[in-house]
């Protein structure tokens, strides 16, 4: 079983409009609503790839109930979310179908009490007993300690469960020092962490801070990976047009599935880039275009960097 942790779950709402313009009314042409937050998106992709997945984190209120109701209809995903008094947040993506650009609005999330955080930590330790890998994903809701991911990484390492960390800011800075197996920042998060806008230099700096492997997402330029086995740059055959929301989460799913299947690093990166590009062509985060994915697998380029 692969475990994904999403402390700040969300109900993801995607609006599609023909052209997004400020200060005007828009007629929405299509609406999709999905259980969201980075770890839940990762879980849906992993399940679609045939892996058993359990999701945990916090959920509450009316939006939390809607999220869990929809999650119950997702094959292959087991709900181990922790109920809280506060309301689960909503995230709203507005996609301009003329350009493919997306505008994102993210609510902060519920206030987590010390008792709720303690309940989560107890449940997490139990779930680790049957986990083959764990992904710690996304932002931390109010009330959760900023060093929470560092503590969760140390708990997983004590249980001999490999950990992937995908977050930003101070939680990333503290988490990487706890020595996760893989860290997957995007270019902006990597620059914020290291102070360098040169991805090659920044990945070296980030790895020295404690991570076993750094896989940096460079958007249309693919993934740059620095691992104990070598350095690689994996790129898609062309820039995909569509909704990029969730593309990074699909890359995480590719990396995690490759880890538990013990694939060589170039194969993990090929899968991650193909899934990411195929997600851009899908309607919502946590989904990918299966036909596009199969074609892209043979066309992703992985070179030593």
mmCIF file of C-alpha atoms in Angstrom:
data_model
loop_
_atom_site.group_PDB
_atom_site.id
_atom_site.type_symbol
_atom_site.label_atom_id
_atom_site.label_comp_id
_atom_site.label_asym_id
_atom_site.label_seq_id
_atom_site.Cartn_x
_atom_site.Cartn_y
_atom_site.Cartn_z
ATOM 1 C CA UNK A 1 0.000 0.000 0.000
ATOM 2 C CA UNK A 2 1.201 3.528 -0.827
ATOM 3 C CA UNK A 3 0.212 6.205 1.699
ATOM 4 C CA UNK A 4 -0.367 9.820 0.692
ATOM 5 C CA UNK A 5 -0.650 12.542 3.338
ATOM 6 C CA UNK A 6 -2.552 15.746 2.581
ATOM 7 C CA UNK A 7 -2.891 17.881 5.717
ATOM 8 C CA UNK A 8 -4.741 20.609 3.800
ATOM 9 C CA UNK A 9 -7.253 18.690 1.680
ATOM 10 C CA UNK A 10 -9.549 20.654 -0.612
ATOM 11 C CA UNK A 11 -12.614 20.416 -2.764
ATOM 12 C CA UNK A 12 -11.200 21.338 -6.177
ATOM 13 C CA UNK A 13 -13.560 23.253 -8.437
ATOM 14 C CA UNK A 14 -12.542 23.942 -12.039
ATOM 15 C CA UNK A 15 -14.391 26.489 -14.184
ATOM 16 C CA UNK A 16 -13.783 26.706 -17.925
ATOM 17 C CA UNK A 17 -14.474 29.969 -19.751
ATOM 18 C CA UNK A 18 -13.893 30.899 -23.378
ATOM 19 C CA UNK A 19 -11.713 33.880 -22.500
ATOM 20 C CA UNK A 20 -10.752 35.150 -19.038
ATOM 21 C CA UNK A 21 -10.744 38.965 -18.803
ATOM 22 C CA UNK A 22 -10.516 41.111 -15.652
ATOM 23 C CA UNK A 23 -13.437 43.305 -14.549
ATOM 24 C CA UNK A 24 -16.033 41.483 -16.685
ATOM 25 C CA UNK A 25 -18.726 38.838 -16.186
ATOM 26 C CA UNK A 26 -17.999 35.388 -17.608
ATOM 27 C CA UNK A 27 -20.254 32.567 -18.727
ATOM 28 C CA UNK A 28 -18.841 29.265 -17.489
ATOM 29 C CA UNK A 29 -18.905 26.602 -20.198
ATOM 30 C CA UNK A 30 -17.996 23.639 -17.966
ATOM 31 C CA UNK A 31 -17.621 22.885 -14.239
ATOM 32 C CA UNK A 32 -15.823 19.952 -12.636
ATOM 33 C CA UNK A 33 -15.602 19.193 -8.924
ATOM 34 C CA UNK A 34 -13.130 16.726 -7.411
ATOM 35 C CA UNK A 35 -11.628 15.763 -4.046
ATOM 36 C CA UNK A 36 -8.354 17.669 -4.031
ATOM 37 C CA UNK A 37 -5.198 18.713 -2.340
ATOM 38 C CA UNK A 38 -1.898 17.468 -3.719
ATOM 39 C CA UNK A 39 -1.849 14.081 -2.003
ATOM 40 C CA UNK A 40 -5.371 13.215 -3.113
ATOM 41 C CA UNK A 41 -4.467 14.061 -6.708
ATOM 42 C CA UNK A 42 -1.397 11.825 -6.370
ATOM 43 C CA UNK A 43 -3.556 9.024 -4.967
ATOM 44 C CA UNK A 44 -6.024 9.056 -7.872
ATOM 45 C CA UNK A 45 -3.214 8.785 -10.408
ATOM 46 C CA UNK A 46 -1.543 5.976 -8.452
ATOM 47 C CA UNK A 47 -4.845 4.097 -8.280
ATOM 48 C CA UNK A 48 -5.322 4.523 -12.037
ATOM 49 C CA UNK A 49 -1.863 2.968 -12.481
ATOM 50 C CA UNK A 50 -3.024 -0.077 -10.496
ATOM 51 C CA UNK A 51 -1.540 0.642 -7.063
ATOM 52 C CA UNK A 52 -3.329 0.272 -3.727
ATOM 53 C CA UNK A 53 -3.461 3.709 -2.116
ATOM 54 C CA UNK A 54 -4.585 5.034 1.258
ATOM 55 C CA UNK A 55 -5.115 8.759 1.818
ATOM 56 C CA UNK A 56 -4.943 10.573 5.117
ATOM 57 C CA UNK A 57 -5.036 14.166 6.301
ATOM 58 C CA UNK A 58 -7.842 16.336 7.673
ATOM 59 C CA UNK A 59 -11.394 16.900 6.506
ATOM 60 C CA UNK A 60 -14.427 18.664 7.981
ATOM 61 C CA UNK A 61 -17.603 20.658 7.414
ATOM 62 C CA UNK A 62 -19.920 20.600 4.407
ATOM 63 C CA UNK A 63 -17.083 20.669 1.884
ATOM 64 C CA UNK A 64 -15.368 17.875 3.782
ATOM 65 C CA UNK A 65 -18.468 15.706 3.548
ATOM 66 C CA UNK A 66 -18.737 16.399 -0.185
ATOM 67 C CA UNK A 67 -15.067 15.506 -0.592
ATOM 68 C CA UNK A 68 -15.445 12.185 1.238
ATOM 69 C CA UNK A 69 -18.638 11.301 -0.642
ATOM 70 C CA UNK A 70 -16.835 11.759 -3.955
ATOM 71 C CA UNK A 71 -13.711 10.000 -2.716
ATOM 72 C CA UNK A 72 -15.837 6.954 -1.899
ATOM 73 C CA UNK A 73 -16.543 6.619 -5.631
ATOM 74 C CA UNK A 74 -12.829 6.524 -6.530
ATOM 75 C CA UNK A 75 -11.738 2.917 -7.229
ATOM 76 C CA UNK A 76 -8.554 1.808 -5.507
ATOM 77 C CA UNK A 77 -8.379 4.675 -2.989
ATOM 78 C CA UNK A 78 -8.973 3.987 0.731
ATOM 79 C CA UNK A 79 -10.176 6.907 2.895
ATOM 80 C CA UNK A 80 -8.299 7.249 6.202
ATOM 81 C CA UNK A 81 -8.911 10.981 6.614
ATOM 82 C CA UNK A 82 -9.158 12.428 10.123
ATOM 83 C CA UNK A 83 -12.377 14.399 10.896
ATOM 84 C CA UNK A 84 -11.974 17.923 12.326
ATOM 85 C CA UNK A 85 -14.330 20.655 13.492
ATOM 86 C CA UNK A 86 -13.246 23.219 10.885
ATOM 87 C CA UNK A 87 -14.404 23.227 7.272
ATOM 88 C CA UNK A 88 -12.297 21.797 4.455
ATOM 89 C CA UNK A 89 -11.163 24.516 2.076
ATOM 90 C CA UNK A 90 -12.079 24.975 -1.571
ATOM 91 C CA UNK A 91 -9.694 25.669 -4.424
ATOM 92 C CA UNK A 92 -11.001 27.251 -7.600
ATOM 93 C CA UNK A 93 -9.226 27.052 -10.955
ATOM 94 C CA UNK A 94 -10.480 29.190 -13.833
ATOM 95 C CA UNK A 95 -9.243 27.858 -17.167
ATOM 96 C CA UNK A 96 -9.177 30.116 -20.220
ATOM 97 C CA UNK A 97 -9.929 27.664 -23.032
ATOM 98 C CA UNK A 98 -8.661 30.095 -25.691
ATOM 99 C CA UNK A 99 -5.128 30.174 -24.272
ATOM 100 C CA UNK A 100 -5.046 27.150 -21.956
ATOM 101 C CA UNK A 101 -3.929 29.396 -19.086
ATOM 102 C CA UNK A 102 -5.228 28.755 -15.576
ATOM 103 C CA UNK A 103 -5.909 31.133 -12.670
ATOM 104 C CA UNK A 104 -5.946 29.546 -9.204
ATOM 105 C CA UNK A 105 -7.699 30.714 -6.014
ATOM 106 C CA UNK A 106 -6.794 28.755 -2.853
ATOM 107 C CA UNK A 107 -8.526 29.113 0.510
ATOM 108 C CA UNK A 108 -6.316 28.753 3.628
ATOM 109 C CA UNK A 109 -7.914 25.689 5.222
ATOM 110 C CA UNK A 110 -9.366 24.946 8.687
ATOM 111 C CA UNK A 111 -7.695 25.679 12.032
ATOM 112 C CA UNK A 112 -6.354 22.378 13.401
ATOM 113 C CA UNK A 113 -6.431 21.983 17.187
ATOM 114 C CA UNK A 114 -3.635 20.307 19.189
ATOM 115 C CA UNK A 115 -5.958 17.372 19.913
ATOM 116 C CA UNK A 116 -6.727 16.914 16.194
ATOM 117 C CA UNK A 117 -3.031 17.030 15.327
ATOM 118 C CA UNK A 118 -2.262 14.433 18.015
ATOM 119 C CA UNK A 119 -5.023 12.152 16.647
ATOM 120 C CA UNK A 120 -3.538 12.435 13.178
ATOM 121 C CA UNK A 121 -0.050 11.533 14.368
ATOM 122 C CA UNK A 122 -1.361 8.408 16.089
ATOM 123 C CA UNK A 123 -3.248 7.325 12.963
ATOM 124 C CA UNK A 124 -0.190 8.037 10.788
ATOM 125 C CA UNK A 125 2.028 5.740 12.840
ATOM 126 C CA UNK A 126 -0.512 2.923 12.466
ATOM 127 C CA UNK A 127 -0.851 3.435 8.695
ATOM 128 C CA UNK A 128 2.924 3.326 8.227
ATOM 129 C CA UNK A 129 2.962 -0.285 9.414
ATOM 130 C CA UNK A 130 1.466 -1.451 6.113
ATOM 131 C CA UNK A 131 2.898 1.218 3.799
ATOM 132 C CA UNK A 132 5.494 0.558 1.090
ATOM 133 C CA UNK A 133 6.095 4.316 0.623
ATOM 134 C CA UNK A 134 4.623 7.603 1.808
ATOM 135 C CA UNK A 135 4.178 10.980 0.112
ATOM 136 C CA UNK A 136 3.866 14.129 2.242
ATOM 137 C CA UNK A 137 2.120 16.675 0.067
ATOM 138 C CA UNK A 138 1.096 20.300 -0.032
ATOM 139 C CA UNK A 139 0.587 23.155 2.373
ATOM 140 C CA UNK A 140 -0.031 22.919 6.114
ATOM 141 C CA UNK A 141 -3.365 24.213 7.442
ATOM 142 C CA UNK A 142 -3.444 26.754 10.283
ATOM 143 C CA UNK A 143 -2.612 25.233 13.658
ATOM 144 C CA UNK A 144 -0.269 22.531 12.336
ATOM 145 C CA UNK A 145 3.358 23.134 13.422
ATOM 146 C CA UNK A 146 5.596 24.466 10.666
ATOM 147 C CA UNK A 147 8.026 21.613 11.378
ATOM 148 C CA UNK A 148 5.305 18.977 11.014
ATOM 149 C CA UNK A 149 6.709 17.384 7.879
ATOM 150 C CA UNK A 150 10.148 17.044 9.452
ATOM 151 C CA UNK A 151 8.583 15.081 12.306
ATOM 152 C CA UNK A 152 6.549 12.895 9.943
ATOM 153 C CA UNK A 153 9.666 12.153 7.888
ATOM 154 C CA UNK A 154 11.566 11.058 10.984
ATOM 155 C CA UNK A 155 8.646 8.815 11.998
ATOM 156 C CA UNK A 156 8.591 7.187 8.545
ATOM 157 C CA UNK A 157 12.365 6.709 8.549
ATOM 158 C CA UNK A 158 12.129 5.006 11.943
ATOM 159 C CA UNK A 159 9.571 2.640 10.403
ATOM 160 C CA UNK A 160 11.868 2.024 7.371
ATOM 161 C CA UNK A 161 9.290 3.503 4.971
ATOM 162 C CA UNK A 162 10.705 5.631 2.106
ATOM 163 C CA UNK A 163 9.387 9.205 2.002
ATOM 164 C CA UNK A 164 8.727 11.696 -0.791
ATOM 165 C CA UNK A 165 8.251 15.332 0.256
ATOM 166 C CA UNK A 166 6.378 17.805 -1.957
ATOM 167 C CA UNK A 167 5.830 21.142 -0.244
ATOM 168 C CA UNK A 168 7.262 24.670 -0.188
ATOM 169 C CA UNK A 169 8.548 27.483 2.024
ATOM 170 C CA UNK A 170 9.537 26.869 5.622
ATOM 171 C CA UNK A 171 7.908 23.384 5.792
ATOM 172 C CA UNK A 172 10.193 22.396 2.887
ATOM 173 C CA UNK A 173 13.256 23.970 4.495
ATOM 174 C CA UNK A 174 12.685 22.109 7.757
ATOM 175 C CA UNK A 175 11.498 18.920 6.107
ATOM 176 C CA UNK A 176 14.527 18.487 3.850
ATOM 177 C CA UNK A 177 16.817 18.556 6.890
ATOM 178 C CA UNK A 178 15.044 15.406 8.169
ATOM 179 C CA UNK A 179 16.516 13.505 5.177
ATOM 180 C CA UNK A 180 13.569 12.415 3.019
ATOM 181 C CA UNK A 181 14.298 9.947 0.212
ATOM 182 C CA UNK A 182 12.962 12.220 -2.547
ATOM 183 C CA UNK A 183 12.099 15.919 -2.604
ATOM 184 C CA UNK A 184 10.147 17.272 -5.589
ATOM 185 C CA UNK A 185 10.149 21.086 -5.687
ATOM 186 C CA UNK A 186 9.206 23.181 -8.689
ATOM 187 C CA UNK A 187 11.625 25.790 -10.024
ATOM 188 C CA UNK A 188 10.249 28.617 -7.858
ATOM 189 C CA UNK A 189 10.258 26.496 -4.686
ATOM 190 C CA UNK A 190 13.805 25.360 -5.415
ATOM 191 C CA UNK A 191 14.984 28.946 -5.928
ATOM 192 C CA UNK A 192 13.279 30.062 -2.706
ATOM 193 C CA UNK A 193 14.951 27.228 -0.797
ATOM 194 C CA UNK A 194 18.472 27.730 -2.139
ATOM 195 C CA UNK A 195 18.584 31.345 -3.333
ATOM 196 C CA UNK A 196 19.788 30.174 -6.772
ATOM 197 C CA UNK A 197 17.826 30.405 -10.035
ATOM 198 C CA UNK A 198 20.258 28.045 -11.768
ATOM 199 C CA UNK A 199 18.494 24.642 -11.514
ATOM 200 C CA UNK A 200 21.760 22.690 -11.756
ATOM 201 C CA UNK A 201 23.382 24.572 -8.889
ATOM 202 C CA UNK A 202 20.155 24.689 -6.887
ATOM 203 C CA UNK A 203 19.588 20.914 -7.021
ATOM 204 C CA UNK A 204 23.125 20.356 -5.729
ATOM 205 C CA UNK A 205 22.556 22.818 -2.895
ATOM 206 C CA UNK A 206 19.180 21.271 -2.021
ATOM 207 C CA UNK A 207 20.611 17.765 -1.902
ATOM 208 C CA UNK A 208 23.394 18.890 0.425
ATOM 209 C CA UNK A 209 20.684 20.039 2.823
ATOM 210 C CA UNK A 210 19.667 16.440 3.480
ATOM 211 C CA UNK A 211 17.555 14.858 0.734
ATOM 212 C CA UNK A 212 18.697 11.585 -0.800
ATOM 213 C CA UNK A 213 17.380 12.659 -4.215
ATOM 214 C CA UNK A 214 16.106 15.948 -5.639
ATOM 215 C CA UNK A 215 13.726 15.948 -8.592
ATOM 216 C CA UNK A 216 13.018 19.504 -9.719
ATOM 217 C CA UNK A 217 10.006 20.249 -11.886
ATOM 218 C CA UNK A 218 10.919 22.772 -14.599
ATOM 219 C CA UNK A 219 7.461 23.115 -16.167
ATOM 220 C CA UNK A 220 7.522 22.593 -19.960
ATOM 221 C CA UNK A 221 11.257 21.765 -19.690
ATOM 222 C CA UNK A 222 10.487 18.587 -17.762
ATOM 223 C CA UNK A 223 12.334 17.228 -14.716
ATOM 224 C CA UNK A 224 15.917 17.607 -13.499
ATOM 225 C CA UNK A 225 16.950 14.837 -11.099
ATOM 226 C CA UNK A 226 20.015 14.591 -8.869
ATOM 227 C CA UNK A 227 20.191 11.156 -7.227
ATOM 228 C CA UNK A 228 22.813 8.862 -5.671
ATOM 229 C CA UNK A 229 22.835 6.952 -9.000
ATOM 230 C CA UNK A 230 23.381 9.993 -11.240
ATOM 231 C CA UNK A 231 21.921 13.179 -12.694
ATOM 232 C CA UNK A 232 19.320 13.218 -15.478
ATOM 233 C CA UNK A 233 17.168 15.676 -17.401
ATOM 234 C CA UNK A 234 13.854 14.264 -18.632
ATOM 235 C CA UNK A 235 11.865 16.308 -21.168
ATOM 236 C CA UNK A 236 8.530 15.863 -22.967
ATOM 237 C CA UNK A 237 8.558 15.859 -26.788
ATOM 238 C CA UNK A 238 6.647 19.156 -26.981
ATOM 239 C CA UNK A 239 4.858 21.680 -24.805
ATOM 240 C CA UNK A 240 1.333 20.507 -23.983
ATOM 241 C CA UNK A 241 -1.545 22.998 -24.013
ATOM 242 C CA UNK A 242 -4.344 22.691 -21.465
ATOM 243 C CA UNK A 243 -4.812 22.900 -17.698
ATOM 244 C CA UNK A 244 -1.478 22.468 -15.854
ATOM 245 C CA UNK A 245 -3.195 22.116 -12.452
ATOM 246 C CA UNK A 246 -2.155 18.788 -10.952
ATOM 247 C CA UNK A 247 0.636 18.094 -13.461
ATOM 248 C CA UNK A 248 3.213 18.166 -10.662
ATOM 249 C CA UNK A 249 1.075 15.799 -8.583
ATOM 250 C CA UNK A 250 1.023 13.328 -11.460
ATOM 251 C CA UNK A 251 4.806 13.563 -11.621
ATOM 252 C CA UNK A 252 4.903 12.657 -7.922
ATOM 253 C CA UNK A 253 2.694 9.629 -8.642
ATOM 254 C CA UNK A 254 5.101 8.556 -11.377
ATOM 255 C CA UNK A 255 8.096 8.867 -9.068
ATOM 256 C CA UNK A 256 6.372 7.001 -6.218
ATOM 257 C CA UNK A 257 5.126 4.167 -8.403
ATOM 258 C CA UNK A 258 8.603 3.814 -9.896
ATOM 259 C CA UNK A 259 10.108 3.719 -6.406
ATOM 260 C CA UNK A 260 7.869 0.915 -5.111
ATOM 261 C CA UNK A 261 8.305 -1.006 -8.399
ATOM 262 C CA UNK A 262 12.090 -0.569 -8.049
ATOM 263 C CA UNK A 263 12.460 0.886 -11.536
ATOM 264 C CA UNK A 264 15.769 2.455 -12.604
ATOM 265 C CA UNK A 265 15.811 6.238 -12.229
ATOM 266 C CA UNK A 266 15.556 6.990 -15.986
ATOM 267 C CA UNK A 267 12.383 4.866 -16.169
ATOM 268 C CA UNK A 268 10.897 6.612 -13.129
ATOM 269 C CA UNK A 269 11.552 9.987 -14.735
ATOM 270 C CA UNK A 270 10.098 8.887 -18.072
ATOM 271 C CA UNK A 271 6.895 7.817 -16.346
ATOM 272 C CA UNK A 272 6.724 11.000 -14.280
ATOM 273 C CA UNK A 273 7.132 13.302 -17.301
ATOM 274 C CA UNK A 274 4.662 11.328 -19.416
ATOM 275 C CA UNK A 275 2.038 11.404 -16.654
ATOM 276 C CA UNK A 276 2.597 15.111 -16.064
ATOM 277 C CA UNK A 277 2.175 15.974 -19.745
ATOM 278 C CA UNK A 278 -0.888 13.730 -20.046
ATOM 279 C CA UNK A 279 -2.461 15.474 -17.044
ATOM 280 C CA UNK A 280 -2.254 18.840 -18.812
ATOM 281 C CA UNK A 281 -4.568 17.337 -21.449
ATOM 282 C CA UNK A 282 -7.104 16.076 -18.876
ATOM 283 C CA UNK A 283 -10.155 17.924 -17.561
ATOM 284 C CA UNK A 284 -9.134 18.099 -13.891
ATOM 285 C CA UNK A 285 -6.254 17.548 -11.465
ATOM 286 C CA UNK A 286 -5.774 13.931 -10.419
ATOM 287 C CA UNK A 287 -6.662 12.649 -13.872
ATOM 288 C CA UNK A 288 -4.615 11.967 -16.977
ATOM 289 C CA UNK A 289 -5.335 11.225 -20.617
ATOM 290 C CA UNK A 290 -4.541 7.496 -20.845
ATOM 291 C CA UNK A 291 -4.011 7.444 -24.608
ATOM 292 C CA UNK A 292 -1.727 10.476 -24.470
ATOM 293 C CA UNK A 293 0.224 8.897 -21.606
ATOM 294 C CA UNK A 294 0.855 5.680 -23.535
ATOM 295 C CA UNK A 295 2.131 7.629 -26.560
ATOM 296 C CA UNK A 296 4.284 9.944 -24.482
ATOM 297 C CA UNK A 297 6.080 7.077 -22.710
ATOM 298 C CA UNK A 298 7.924 6.282 -25.934
ATOM 299 C CA UNK A 299 8.702 9.920 -26.715
ATOM 300 C CA UNK A 300 10.068 11.322 -23.441
ATOM 301 C CA UNK A 301 13.781 12.081 -23.676
ATOM 302 C CA UNK A 302 16.034 11.272 -20.690
ATOM 303 C CA UNK A 303 19.658 12.386 -20.917
ATOM 304 C CA UNK A 304 22.542 12.497 -18.470
ATOM 305 C CA UNK A 305 22.909 16.034 -17.134
#
